[in-house]
C-alpha atoms as a PDB file:
ATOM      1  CA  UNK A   1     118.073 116.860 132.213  1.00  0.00           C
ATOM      2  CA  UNK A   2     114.499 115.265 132.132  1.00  0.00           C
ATOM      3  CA  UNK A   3     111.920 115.903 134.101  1.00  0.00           C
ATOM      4  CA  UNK A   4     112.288 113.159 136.565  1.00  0.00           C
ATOM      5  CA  UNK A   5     116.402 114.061 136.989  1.00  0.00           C
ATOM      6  CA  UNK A   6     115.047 117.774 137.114  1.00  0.00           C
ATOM      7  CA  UNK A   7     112.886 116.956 139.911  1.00  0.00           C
ATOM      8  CA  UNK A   8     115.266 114.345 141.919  1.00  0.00           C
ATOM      9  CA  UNK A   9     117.950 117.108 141.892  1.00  0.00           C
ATOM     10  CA  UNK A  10     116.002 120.073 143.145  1.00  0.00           C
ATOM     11  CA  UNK A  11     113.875 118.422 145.432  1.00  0.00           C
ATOM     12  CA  UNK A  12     115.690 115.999 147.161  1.00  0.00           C
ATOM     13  CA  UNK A  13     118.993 118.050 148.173  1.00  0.00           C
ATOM     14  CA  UNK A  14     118.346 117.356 151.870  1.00  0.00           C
ATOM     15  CA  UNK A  15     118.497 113.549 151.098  1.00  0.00           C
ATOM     16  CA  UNK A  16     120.874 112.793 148.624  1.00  0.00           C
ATOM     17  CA  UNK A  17     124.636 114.990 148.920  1.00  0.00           C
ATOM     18  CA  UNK A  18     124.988 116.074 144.877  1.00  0.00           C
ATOM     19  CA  UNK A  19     127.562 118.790 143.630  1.00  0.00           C
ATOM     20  CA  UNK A  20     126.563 122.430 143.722  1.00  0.00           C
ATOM     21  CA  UNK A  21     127.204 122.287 140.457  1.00  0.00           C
ATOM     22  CA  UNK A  22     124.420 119.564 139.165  1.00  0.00           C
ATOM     23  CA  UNK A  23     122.002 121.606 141.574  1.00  0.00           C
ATOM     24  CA  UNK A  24     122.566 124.959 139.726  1.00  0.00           C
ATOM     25  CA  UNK A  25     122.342 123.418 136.526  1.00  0.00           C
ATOM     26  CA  UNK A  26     119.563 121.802 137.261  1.00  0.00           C
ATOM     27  CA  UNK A  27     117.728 124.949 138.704  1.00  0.00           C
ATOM     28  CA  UNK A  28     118.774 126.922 136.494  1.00  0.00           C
ATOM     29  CA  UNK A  29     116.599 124.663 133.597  1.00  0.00           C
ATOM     30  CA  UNK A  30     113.891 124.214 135.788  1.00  0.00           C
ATOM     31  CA  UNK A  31     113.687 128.248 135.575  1.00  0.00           C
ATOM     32  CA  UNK A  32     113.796 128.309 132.138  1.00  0.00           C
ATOM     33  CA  UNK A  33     110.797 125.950 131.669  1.00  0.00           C
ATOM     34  CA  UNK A  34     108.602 127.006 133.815  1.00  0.00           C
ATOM     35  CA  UNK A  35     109.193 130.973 133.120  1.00  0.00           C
ATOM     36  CA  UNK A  36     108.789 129.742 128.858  1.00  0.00           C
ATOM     37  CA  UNK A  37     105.305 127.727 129.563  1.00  0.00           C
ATOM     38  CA  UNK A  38     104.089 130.755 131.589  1.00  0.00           C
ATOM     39  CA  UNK A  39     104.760 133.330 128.753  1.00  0.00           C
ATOM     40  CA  UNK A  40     102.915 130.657 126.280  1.00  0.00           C
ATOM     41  CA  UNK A  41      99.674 130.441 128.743  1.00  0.00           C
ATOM     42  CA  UNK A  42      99.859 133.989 130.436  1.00  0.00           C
ATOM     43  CA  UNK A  43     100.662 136.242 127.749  1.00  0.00           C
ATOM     44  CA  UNK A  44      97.697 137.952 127.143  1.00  0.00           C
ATOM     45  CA  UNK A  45      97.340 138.391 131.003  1.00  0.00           C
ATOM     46  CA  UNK A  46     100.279 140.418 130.872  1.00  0.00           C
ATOM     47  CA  UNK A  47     103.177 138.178 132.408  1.00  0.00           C
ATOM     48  CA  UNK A  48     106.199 139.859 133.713  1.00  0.00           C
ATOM     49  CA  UNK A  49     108.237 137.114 135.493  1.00  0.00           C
ATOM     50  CA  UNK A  50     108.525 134.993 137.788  1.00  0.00           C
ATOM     51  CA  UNK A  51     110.427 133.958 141.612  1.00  0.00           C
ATOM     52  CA  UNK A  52     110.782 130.514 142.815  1.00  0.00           C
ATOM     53  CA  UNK A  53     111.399 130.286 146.548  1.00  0.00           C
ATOM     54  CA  UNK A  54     112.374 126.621 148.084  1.00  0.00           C
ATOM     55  CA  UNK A  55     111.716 125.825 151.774  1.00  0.00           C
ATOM     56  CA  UNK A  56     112.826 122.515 153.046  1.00  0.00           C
ATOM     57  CA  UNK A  57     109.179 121.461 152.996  1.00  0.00           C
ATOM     58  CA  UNK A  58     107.543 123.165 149.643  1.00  0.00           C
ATOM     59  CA  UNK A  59     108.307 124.743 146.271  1.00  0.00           C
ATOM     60  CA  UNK A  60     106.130 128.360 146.507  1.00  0.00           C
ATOM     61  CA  UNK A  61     106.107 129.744 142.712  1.00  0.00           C
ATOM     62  CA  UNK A  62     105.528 133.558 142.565  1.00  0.00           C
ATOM     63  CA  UNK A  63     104.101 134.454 139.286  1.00  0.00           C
ATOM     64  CA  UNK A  64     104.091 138.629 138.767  1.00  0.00           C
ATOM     65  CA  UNK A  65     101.556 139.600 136.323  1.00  0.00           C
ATOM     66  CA  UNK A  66      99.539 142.505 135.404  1.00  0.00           C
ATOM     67  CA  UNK A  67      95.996 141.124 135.187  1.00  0.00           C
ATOM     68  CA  UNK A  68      96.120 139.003 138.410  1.00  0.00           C
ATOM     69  CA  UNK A  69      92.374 138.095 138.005  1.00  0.00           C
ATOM     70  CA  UNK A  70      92.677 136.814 134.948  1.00  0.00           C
ATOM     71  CA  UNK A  71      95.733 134.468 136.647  1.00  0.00           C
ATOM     72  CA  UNK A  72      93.999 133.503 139.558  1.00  0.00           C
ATOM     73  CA  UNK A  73      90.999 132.349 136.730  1.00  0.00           C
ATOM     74  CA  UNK A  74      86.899 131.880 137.956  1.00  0.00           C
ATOM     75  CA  UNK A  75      87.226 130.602 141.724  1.00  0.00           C
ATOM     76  CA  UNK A  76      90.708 130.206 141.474  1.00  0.00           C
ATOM     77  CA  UNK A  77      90.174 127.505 138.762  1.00  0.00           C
ATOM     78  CA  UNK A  78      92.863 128.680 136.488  1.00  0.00           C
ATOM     79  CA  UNK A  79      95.670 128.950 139.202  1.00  0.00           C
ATOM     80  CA  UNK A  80      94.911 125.432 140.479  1.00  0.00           C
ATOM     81  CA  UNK A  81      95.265 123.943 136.653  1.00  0.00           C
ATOM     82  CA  UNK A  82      98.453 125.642 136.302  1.00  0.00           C
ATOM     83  CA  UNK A  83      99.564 124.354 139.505  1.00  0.00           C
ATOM     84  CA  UNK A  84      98.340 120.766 138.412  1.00  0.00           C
ATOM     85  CA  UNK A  85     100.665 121.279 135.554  1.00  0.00           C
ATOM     86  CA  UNK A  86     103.892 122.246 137.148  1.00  0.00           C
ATOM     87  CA  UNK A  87     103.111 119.502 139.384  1.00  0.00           C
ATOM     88  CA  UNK A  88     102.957 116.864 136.772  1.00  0.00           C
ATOM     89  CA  UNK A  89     105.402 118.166 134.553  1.00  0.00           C
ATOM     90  CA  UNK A  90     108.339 118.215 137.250  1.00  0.00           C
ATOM     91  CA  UNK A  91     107.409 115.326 139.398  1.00  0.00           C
ATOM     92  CA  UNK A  92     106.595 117.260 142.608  1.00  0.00           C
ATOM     93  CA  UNK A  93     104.475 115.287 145.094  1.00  0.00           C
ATOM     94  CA  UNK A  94     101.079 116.502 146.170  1.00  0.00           C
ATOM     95  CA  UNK A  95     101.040 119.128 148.492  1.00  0.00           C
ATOM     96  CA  UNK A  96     104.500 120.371 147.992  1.00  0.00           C
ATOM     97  CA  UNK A  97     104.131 123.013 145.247  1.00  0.00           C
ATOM     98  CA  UNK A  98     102.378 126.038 145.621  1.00  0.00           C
ATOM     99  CA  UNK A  99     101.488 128.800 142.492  1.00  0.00           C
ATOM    100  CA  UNK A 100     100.771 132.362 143.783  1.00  0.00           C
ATOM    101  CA  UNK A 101      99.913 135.570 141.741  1.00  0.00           C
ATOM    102  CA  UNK A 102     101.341 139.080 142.309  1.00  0.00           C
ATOM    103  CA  UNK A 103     100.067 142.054 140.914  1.00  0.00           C
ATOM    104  CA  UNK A 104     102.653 144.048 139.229  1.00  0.00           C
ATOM    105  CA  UNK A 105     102.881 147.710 140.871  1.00  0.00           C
ATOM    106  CA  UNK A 106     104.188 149.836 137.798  1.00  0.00           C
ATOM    107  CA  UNK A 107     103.257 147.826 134.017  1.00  0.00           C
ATOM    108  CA  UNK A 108     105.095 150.542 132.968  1.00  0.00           C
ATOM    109  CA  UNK A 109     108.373 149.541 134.246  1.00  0.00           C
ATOM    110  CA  UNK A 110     107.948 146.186 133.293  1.00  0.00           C
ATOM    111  CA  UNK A 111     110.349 145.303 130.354  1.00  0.00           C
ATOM    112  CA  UNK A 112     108.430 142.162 129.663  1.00  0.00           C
ATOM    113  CA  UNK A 113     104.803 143.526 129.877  1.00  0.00           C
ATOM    114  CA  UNK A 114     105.452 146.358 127.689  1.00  0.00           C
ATOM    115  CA  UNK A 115     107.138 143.752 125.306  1.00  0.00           C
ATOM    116  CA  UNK A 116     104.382 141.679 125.102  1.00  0.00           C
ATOM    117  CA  UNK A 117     101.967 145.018 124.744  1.00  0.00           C
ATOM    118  CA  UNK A 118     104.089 145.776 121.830  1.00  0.00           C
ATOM    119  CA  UNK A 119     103.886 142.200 120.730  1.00  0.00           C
ATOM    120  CA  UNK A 120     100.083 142.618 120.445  1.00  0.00           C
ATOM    121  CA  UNK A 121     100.066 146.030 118.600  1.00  0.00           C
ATOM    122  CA  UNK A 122     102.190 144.638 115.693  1.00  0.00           C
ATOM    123  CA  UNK A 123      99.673 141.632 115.544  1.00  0.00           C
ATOM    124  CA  UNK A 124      96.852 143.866 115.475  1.00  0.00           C
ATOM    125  CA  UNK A 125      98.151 145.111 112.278  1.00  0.00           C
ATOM    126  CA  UNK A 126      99.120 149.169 113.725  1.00  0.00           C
ATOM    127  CA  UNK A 127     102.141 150.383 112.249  1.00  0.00           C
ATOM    128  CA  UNK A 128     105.474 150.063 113.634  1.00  0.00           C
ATOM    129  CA  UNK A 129     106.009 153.636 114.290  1.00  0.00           C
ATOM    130  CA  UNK A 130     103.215 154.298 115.760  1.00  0.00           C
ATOM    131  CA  UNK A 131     103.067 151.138 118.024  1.00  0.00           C
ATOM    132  CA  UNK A 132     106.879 151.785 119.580  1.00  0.00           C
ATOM    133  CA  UNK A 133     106.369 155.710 120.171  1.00  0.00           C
ATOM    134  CA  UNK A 134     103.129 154.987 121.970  1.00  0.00           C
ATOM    135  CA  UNK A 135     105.329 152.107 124.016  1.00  0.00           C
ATOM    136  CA  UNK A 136     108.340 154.516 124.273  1.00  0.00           C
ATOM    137  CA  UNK A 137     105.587 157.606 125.731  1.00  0.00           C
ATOM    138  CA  UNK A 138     103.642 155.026 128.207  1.00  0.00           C
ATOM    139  CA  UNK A 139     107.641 153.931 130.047  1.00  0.00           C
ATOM    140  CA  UNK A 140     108.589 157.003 130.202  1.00  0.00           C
ATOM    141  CA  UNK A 141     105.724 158.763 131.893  1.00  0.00           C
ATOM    142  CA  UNK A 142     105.724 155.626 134.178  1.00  0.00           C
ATOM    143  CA  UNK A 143     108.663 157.271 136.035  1.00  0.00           C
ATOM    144  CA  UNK A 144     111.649 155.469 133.772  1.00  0.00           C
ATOM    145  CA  UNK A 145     114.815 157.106 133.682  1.00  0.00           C
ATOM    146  CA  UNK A 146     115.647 155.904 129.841  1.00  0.00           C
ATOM    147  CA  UNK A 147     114.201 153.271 127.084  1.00  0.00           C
ATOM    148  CA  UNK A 148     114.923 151.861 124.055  1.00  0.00           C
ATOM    149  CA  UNK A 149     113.025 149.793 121.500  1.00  0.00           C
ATOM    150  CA  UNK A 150     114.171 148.079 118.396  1.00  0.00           C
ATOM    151  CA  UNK A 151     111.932 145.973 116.593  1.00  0.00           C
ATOM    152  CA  UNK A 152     113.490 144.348 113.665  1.00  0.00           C
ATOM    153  CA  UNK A 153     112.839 142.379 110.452  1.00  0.00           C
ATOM    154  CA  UNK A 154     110.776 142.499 107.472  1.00  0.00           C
ATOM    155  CA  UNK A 155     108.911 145.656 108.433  1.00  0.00           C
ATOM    156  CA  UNK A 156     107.764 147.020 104.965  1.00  0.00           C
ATOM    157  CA  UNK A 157     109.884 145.611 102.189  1.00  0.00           C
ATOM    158  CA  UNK A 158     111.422 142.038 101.428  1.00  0.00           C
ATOM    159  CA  UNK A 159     114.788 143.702 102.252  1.00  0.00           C
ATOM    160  CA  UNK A 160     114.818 142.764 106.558  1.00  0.00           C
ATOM    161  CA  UNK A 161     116.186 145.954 108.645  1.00  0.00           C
ATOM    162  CA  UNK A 162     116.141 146.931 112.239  1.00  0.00           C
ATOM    163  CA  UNK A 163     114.421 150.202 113.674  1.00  0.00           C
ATOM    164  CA  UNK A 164     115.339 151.531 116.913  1.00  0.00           C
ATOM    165  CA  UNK A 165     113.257 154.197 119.148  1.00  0.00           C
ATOM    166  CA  UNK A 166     115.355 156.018 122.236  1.00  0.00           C
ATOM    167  CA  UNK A 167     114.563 158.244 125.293  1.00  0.00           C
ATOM    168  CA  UNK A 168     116.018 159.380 128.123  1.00  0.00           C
ATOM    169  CA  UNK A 169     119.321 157.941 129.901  1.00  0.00           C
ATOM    170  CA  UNK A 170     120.246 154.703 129.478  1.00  0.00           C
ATOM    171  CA  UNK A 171     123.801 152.935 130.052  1.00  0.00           C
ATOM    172  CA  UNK A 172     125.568 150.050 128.272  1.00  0.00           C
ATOM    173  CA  UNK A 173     128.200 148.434 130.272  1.00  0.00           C
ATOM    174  CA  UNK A 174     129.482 147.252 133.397  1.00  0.00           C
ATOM    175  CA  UNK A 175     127.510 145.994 136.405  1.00  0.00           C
ATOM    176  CA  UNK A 176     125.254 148.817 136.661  1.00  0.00           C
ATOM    177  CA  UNK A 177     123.077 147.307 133.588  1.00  0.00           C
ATOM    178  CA  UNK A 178     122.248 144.419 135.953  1.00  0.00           C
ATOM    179  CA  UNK A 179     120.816 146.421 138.429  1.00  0.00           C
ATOM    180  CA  UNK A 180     119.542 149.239 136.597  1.00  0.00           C
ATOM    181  CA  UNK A 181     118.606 147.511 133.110  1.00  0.00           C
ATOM    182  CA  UNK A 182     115.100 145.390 132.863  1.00  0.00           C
ATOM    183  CA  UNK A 183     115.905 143.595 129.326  1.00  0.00           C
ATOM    184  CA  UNK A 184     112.830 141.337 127.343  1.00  0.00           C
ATOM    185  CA  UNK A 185     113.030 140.189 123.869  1.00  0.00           C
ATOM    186  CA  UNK A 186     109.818 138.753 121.882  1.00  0.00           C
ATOM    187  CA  UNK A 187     108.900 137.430 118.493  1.00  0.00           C
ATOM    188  CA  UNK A 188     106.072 138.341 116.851  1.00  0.00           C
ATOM    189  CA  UNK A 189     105.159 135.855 113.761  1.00  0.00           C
ATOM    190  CA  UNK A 190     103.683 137.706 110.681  1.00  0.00           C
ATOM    191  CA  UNK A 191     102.563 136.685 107.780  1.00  0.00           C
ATOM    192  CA  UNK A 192     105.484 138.324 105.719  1.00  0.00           C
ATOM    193  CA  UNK A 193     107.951 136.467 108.658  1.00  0.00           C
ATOM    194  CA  UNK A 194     108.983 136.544 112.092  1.00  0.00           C
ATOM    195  CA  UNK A 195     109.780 140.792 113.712  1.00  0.00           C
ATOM    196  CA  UNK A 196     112.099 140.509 116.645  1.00  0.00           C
ATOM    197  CA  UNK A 197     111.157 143.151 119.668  1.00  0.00           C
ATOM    198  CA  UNK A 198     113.609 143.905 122.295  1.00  0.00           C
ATOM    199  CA  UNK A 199     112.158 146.463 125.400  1.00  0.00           C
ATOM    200  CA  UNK A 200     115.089 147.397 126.959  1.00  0.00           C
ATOM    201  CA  UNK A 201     113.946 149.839 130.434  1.00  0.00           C
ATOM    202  CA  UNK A 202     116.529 151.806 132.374  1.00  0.00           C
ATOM    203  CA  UNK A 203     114.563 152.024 136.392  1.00  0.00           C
ATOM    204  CA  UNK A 204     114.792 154.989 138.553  1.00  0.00           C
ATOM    205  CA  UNK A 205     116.520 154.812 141.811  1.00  0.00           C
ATOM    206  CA  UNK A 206     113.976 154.011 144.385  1.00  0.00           C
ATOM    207  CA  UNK A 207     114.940 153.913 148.201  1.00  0.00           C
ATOM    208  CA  UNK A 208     112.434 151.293 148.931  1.00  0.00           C
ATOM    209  CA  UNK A 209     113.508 149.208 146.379  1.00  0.00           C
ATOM    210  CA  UNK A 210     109.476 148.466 145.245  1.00  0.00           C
ATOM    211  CA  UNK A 211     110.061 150.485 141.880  1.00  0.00           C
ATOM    212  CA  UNK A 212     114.005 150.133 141.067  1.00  0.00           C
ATOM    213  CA  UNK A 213     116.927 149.308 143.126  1.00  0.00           C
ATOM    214  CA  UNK A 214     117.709 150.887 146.389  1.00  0.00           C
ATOM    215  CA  UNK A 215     121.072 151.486 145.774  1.00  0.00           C
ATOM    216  CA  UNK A 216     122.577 154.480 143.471  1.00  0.00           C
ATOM    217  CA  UNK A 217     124.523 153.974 140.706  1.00  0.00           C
ATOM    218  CA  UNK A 218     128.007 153.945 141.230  1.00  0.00           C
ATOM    219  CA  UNK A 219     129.021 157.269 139.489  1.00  0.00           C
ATOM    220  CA  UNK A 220     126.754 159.252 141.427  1.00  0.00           C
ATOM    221  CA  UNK A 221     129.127 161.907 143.125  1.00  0.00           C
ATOM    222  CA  UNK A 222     126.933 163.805 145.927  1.00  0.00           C
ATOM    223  CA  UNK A 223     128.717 167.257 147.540  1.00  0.00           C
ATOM    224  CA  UNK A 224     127.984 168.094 150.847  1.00  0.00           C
ATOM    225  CA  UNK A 225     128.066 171.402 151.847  1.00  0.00           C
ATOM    226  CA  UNK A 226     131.091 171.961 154.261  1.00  0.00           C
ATOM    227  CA  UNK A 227     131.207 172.716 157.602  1.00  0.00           C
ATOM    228  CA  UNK A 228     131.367 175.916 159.675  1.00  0.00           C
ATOM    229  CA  UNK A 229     134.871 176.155 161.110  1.00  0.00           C
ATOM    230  CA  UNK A 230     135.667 176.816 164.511  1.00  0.00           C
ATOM    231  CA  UNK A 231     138.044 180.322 164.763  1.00  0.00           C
ATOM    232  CA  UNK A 232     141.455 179.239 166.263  1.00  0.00           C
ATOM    233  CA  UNK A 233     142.582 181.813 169.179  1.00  0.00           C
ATOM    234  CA  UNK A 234     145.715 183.536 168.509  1.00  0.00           C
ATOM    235  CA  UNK A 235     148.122 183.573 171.400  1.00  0.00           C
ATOM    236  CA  UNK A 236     150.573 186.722 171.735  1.00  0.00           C
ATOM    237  CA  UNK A 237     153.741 187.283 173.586  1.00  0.00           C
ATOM    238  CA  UNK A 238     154.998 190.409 175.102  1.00  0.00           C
ATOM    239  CA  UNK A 239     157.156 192.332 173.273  1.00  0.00           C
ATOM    240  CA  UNK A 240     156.666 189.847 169.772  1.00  0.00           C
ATOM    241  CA  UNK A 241     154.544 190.938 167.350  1.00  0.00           C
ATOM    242  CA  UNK A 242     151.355 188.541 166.657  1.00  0.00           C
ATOM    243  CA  UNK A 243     151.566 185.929 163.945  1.00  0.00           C
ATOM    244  CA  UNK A 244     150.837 187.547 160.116  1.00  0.00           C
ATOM    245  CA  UNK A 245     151.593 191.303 160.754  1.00  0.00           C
ATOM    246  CA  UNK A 246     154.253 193.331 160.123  1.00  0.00           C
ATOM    247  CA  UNK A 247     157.091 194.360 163.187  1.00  0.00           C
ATOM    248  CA  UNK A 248     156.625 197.325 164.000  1.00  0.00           C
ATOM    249  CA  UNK A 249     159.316 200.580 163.021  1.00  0.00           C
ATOM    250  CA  UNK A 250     160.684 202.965 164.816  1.00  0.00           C
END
């Protein structure tokens, strides 16, 4: 959908009764914009996502970043052009959308910050090796559990190939890999073509839920120690002999 459709759909739900099926469609493209013209303009600020949260009343945009200065630009200058943007761009009417910029806690458990760091390195002209081991070290003594980065392409010769670097624990399937899994995938143009980078992070279990999810993975078998048994009295009867020895013999 357009812009103006895009708008009309998301912001106007409380007015006009559309199917929950337009209105995911049509937020789930307005997502996709607006996180793609962010990485474009914020990518050197170190850009690692961003969370839209509608209220009857206004749009607030939540944009996660590790270089929050450099968001929020001289006097907030840079924040308020951005927001002039999304503004224009999606048809929102004054005073209804609001940009905000969160610092990120842990860069190094940031799929898409350490993908654009790598991003950077390759331009830069260091070596592939080199660039993805120092990526690979910097996640891992950030508190990740597991990582792995392949970078593929033409890396040396014509011939393209694909290079990955591992670490730690990292899982493959089921729903686990939602939770646990932060996933970003960049392309870095070259002069001898295009290298594809894909960060893949596996988080640590956090209880608070600030640095990974709060909940433990579903194999995680935890044995408690058991319990102290109460004795059972034994009850005797004259002239039987108690339960577990041996009659007595004449």
């Amino acid at each position: 959908p357009s812009g103006d459709n895009l708008h009309r759909i998301t912001s106007t739900m409380s007015t006009h009764n559309i199917s929950k099926k337009r209105k995911f469609v049509a937020d789930g493209v307005f997502y996709a914009e607006l996180n793609q013209l962010l990485i474009r303009e914020l990518a050197e600020e170190g850009y690692s996502g961003v969370e839209v949260r509608v209220t009857p009343t206004r749009t607030e945009i939540i944009i996660r970043a590790t270089r929050t200065k450099n968001v929020l630009g001289e006097k907030g200058r840079r924040i308020r052009e951005l927001t002039s943007v999304v503004q224009k761009r999606f048809n929102f009417r004054d005073g209804t959308v609001d940009l905000f910029a969160e610092r990120v806690n842990n860069r190094g458990l940031s799929a898409v910050a350490q993908a654009e760091s790598l991003r950077y390195k390759l331009l830069g002209g260091l070596a592939v090796r080199r660039a993805c081991y120092g990526v690979l070290r910097l996640i891992m003594e950030s508190g990740a559990r597991g990582t792995e980065v392949t970078v593929s392409g033409k890396l040396r010769a014509q011939r393209a190939k694909s290079m990955k670097f591992r670490d730690g624990y990292m899982i493959k399937t089921g729903q686990p890999v939602k939770d646990f899994v932060d996933v970003a995938v960049r392309h870095v143009l070259l002069r001898q073509g295009v290298l594809g980078v894909r960060v893949a992070i596996m988080l640590p279990h956090d209880p608070e839920g600030k640095l990974g999810p709060k909940h433990q993975q579903p194999d995680i078998v935890k044995v408690h120690e058991p319990k102290d048994e109460a004795e059972v009295p034994v009850h005797t009867t004259k002239g039987y002999p108690r339960l577990g020895t041996e009659p007595a013999t004449a």
